[in-house]
GROMACS .gro file of C-alpha atoms in nm:
model
  105
    1MET     CA    1  -1.262   1.613  -0.105
    2THR     CA    2  -1.279   1.558   0.269
    3ASP     CA    3  -1.004   1.657   0.510
    4ASP     CA    4  -0.909   1.290   0.542
    5GLN     CA    5  -0.884   1.252   0.166
    6THR     CA    6  -0.673   1.569   0.147
    7ARG     CA    7  -0.437   1.422   0.409
    8ILE     CA    8  -0.423   1.094   0.218
    9GLY     CA    9  -0.345   1.279  -0.104
   10GLU     CA   10  -0.058   1.460   0.069
   11MET     CA   11   0.080   1.129   0.204
   12VAL     CA   12   0.060   0.967  -0.139
   13ALA     CA   13   0.229   1.264  -0.307
   14LYS     CA   14   0.510   1.273  -0.051
   15SER     CA   15   0.621   0.911  -0.075
   16PRO     CA   16   0.744   0.740  -0.395
   17VAL     CA   17   0.626   0.398  -0.268
   18LEU     CA   18   0.356   0.397  -0.002
   19LEU     CA   19   0.168   0.104   0.145
   20PHE     CA   20  -0.153   0.162   0.340
   21MET     CA   21  -0.176  -0.145   0.560
   22LYS     CA   22  -0.309  -0.292   0.882
   23GLY     CA   23  -0.022  -0.278   1.128
   24THR     CA   24   0.340  -0.200   1.051
   25PRO     CA   25   0.599  -0.370   0.830
   26LEU     CA   26   0.757  -0.520   1.142
   27PHE     CA   27   0.422  -0.628   1.286
   28PRO     CA   28   0.151  -0.667   1.020
   29GLN     CA   29  -0.197  -0.715   1.164
   30CYS     CA   30  -0.346  -0.920   0.881
   31GLY     CA   31  -0.227  -1.180   0.635
   32PHE     CA   32  -0.286  -0.961   0.331
   33SER     CA   33  -0.075  -0.680   0.475
   34SER     CA   34   0.193  -0.933   0.567
   35ARG     CA   35   0.199  -1.063   0.211
   36ALA     CA   36   0.222  -0.710   0.066
   37VAL     CA   37   0.518  -0.630   0.293
   38ALA     CA   38   0.689  -0.959   0.203
   39ILE     CA   39   0.655  -0.885  -0.170
   40LEU     CA   40   0.805  -0.537  -0.136
   41GLU     CA   41   1.085  -0.662   0.087
   42HIS     CA   42   1.165  -0.944  -0.156
   43LEU     CA   43   1.199  -0.681  -0.429
   44ASN     CA   44   1.431  -0.478  -0.201
   45VAL     CA   45   1.197  -0.180  -0.233
   46GLU     CA   46   1.226   0.106   0.011
   47PHE     CA   47   0.874   0.202   0.105
   48ASP     CA   48   0.679   0.400   0.358
   49SER     CA   49   0.372   0.264   0.527
   50VAL     CA   50   0.063   0.397   0.698
   51ASP     CA   51  -0.106   0.190   0.968
   52VAL     CA   52  -0.475   0.242   0.900
   53LEU     CA   53  -0.563   0.088   1.235
   54GLN     CA   54  -0.422   0.398   1.404
   55ASP     CA   55  -0.650   0.645   1.224
   56GLN     CA   56  -1.014   0.569   1.143
   57GLY     CA   57  -1.033   0.870   0.910
   58VAL     CA   58  -0.754   0.727   0.697
   59ARG     CA   59  -0.890   0.372   0.727
   60GLN     CA   60  -1.224   0.475   0.574
   61GLY     CA   61  -1.093   0.761   0.362
   62ILE     CA   62  -0.842   0.550   0.170
   63LYS     CA   63  -1.123   0.331   0.039
   64ALA     CA   64  -1.299   0.634  -0.111
   65PHE     CA   65  -0.970   0.791  -0.224
   66SER     CA   66  -0.880   0.491  -0.439
   67ASP     CA   67  -1.232   0.361  -0.501
   68TRP     CA   68  -1.094   0.027  -0.378
   69PRO     CA   69  -1.274  -0.150  -0.092
   70THR     CA   70  -0.990  -0.336   0.077
   71ILE     CA   71  -0.662  -0.278   0.256
   72PRO     CA   72  -0.367  -0.304   0.195
   73GLN     CA   73  -0.330  -0.057  -0.089
   74LEU     CA   74  -0.007   0.020  -0.272
   75TYR     CA   75   0.075   0.353  -0.436
   76VAL     CA   76   0.380   0.412  -0.655
   77ASN     CA   77   0.470   0.764  -0.766
   78GLY     CA   78   0.124   0.885  -0.668
   79GLU     CA   79  -0.060   0.617  -0.866
   80PHE     CA   80  -0.276   0.347  -0.712
   81VAL     CA   81  -0.135   0.003  -0.800
   82GLY     CA   82  -0.371  -0.230  -0.614
   83GLY     CA   83  -0.414  -0.456  -0.316
   84SER     CA   84  -0.224  -0.768  -0.215
   85ASP     CA   85  -0.380  -0.996  -0.479
   86ILE     CA   86  -0.292  -0.756  -0.759
   87MET     CA   87   0.053  -0.707  -0.610
   88MET     CA   88   0.105  -1.086  -0.611
   89GLU     CA   89  -0.008  -1.118  -0.974
   90MET     CA   90   0.218  -0.830  -1.077
   91TYR     CA   91   0.507  -0.974  -0.875
   92GLU     CA   92   0.472  -1.316  -1.036
   93SER     CA   93   0.465  -1.166  -1.387
   94GLY     CA   94   0.762  -0.937  -1.317
   95GLU     CA   95   0.551  -0.628  -1.373
   96LEU     CA   96   0.570  -0.507  -1.012
   97ALA     CA   97   0.949  -0.499  -1.021
   98GLN     CA   98   0.928  -0.275  -1.328
   99VAL     CA   99   0.667  -0.050  -1.168
  100VAL     CA  100   0.871   0.006  -0.854
  101GLY     CA  101   1.200   0.011  -1.042
  102ALA     CA  102   1.338  -0.270  -0.828
  103LYS     CA  103   1.554  -0.571  -0.890
  104ALA     CA  104   1.455  -0.901  -0.737
  105ALA     CA  105   1.682  -1.020  -0.459
   0.00000   0.00000   0.00000
């Protein structure tokens, strides 16, 4: 494991719900990140986020860490859930609310 992947692993372990995204929840820098934030906010989920645009090591390292090529990436209780498309599918089926232990607003 690289130093970046070790740092990523520590971030994932520290936060129950963590979104690696482009930008911040208040100012997403891509449509997919914006959609991921909107889904979590609609579920009233408290989550932490990491702006991958601020750290190239994390931006590249997260792709290897999860073996998933795109950002955003959602982790719940240390487990990789998926990107925005998977989040949307899980949200629509009700599965995401169960995974994050949330109740829809």
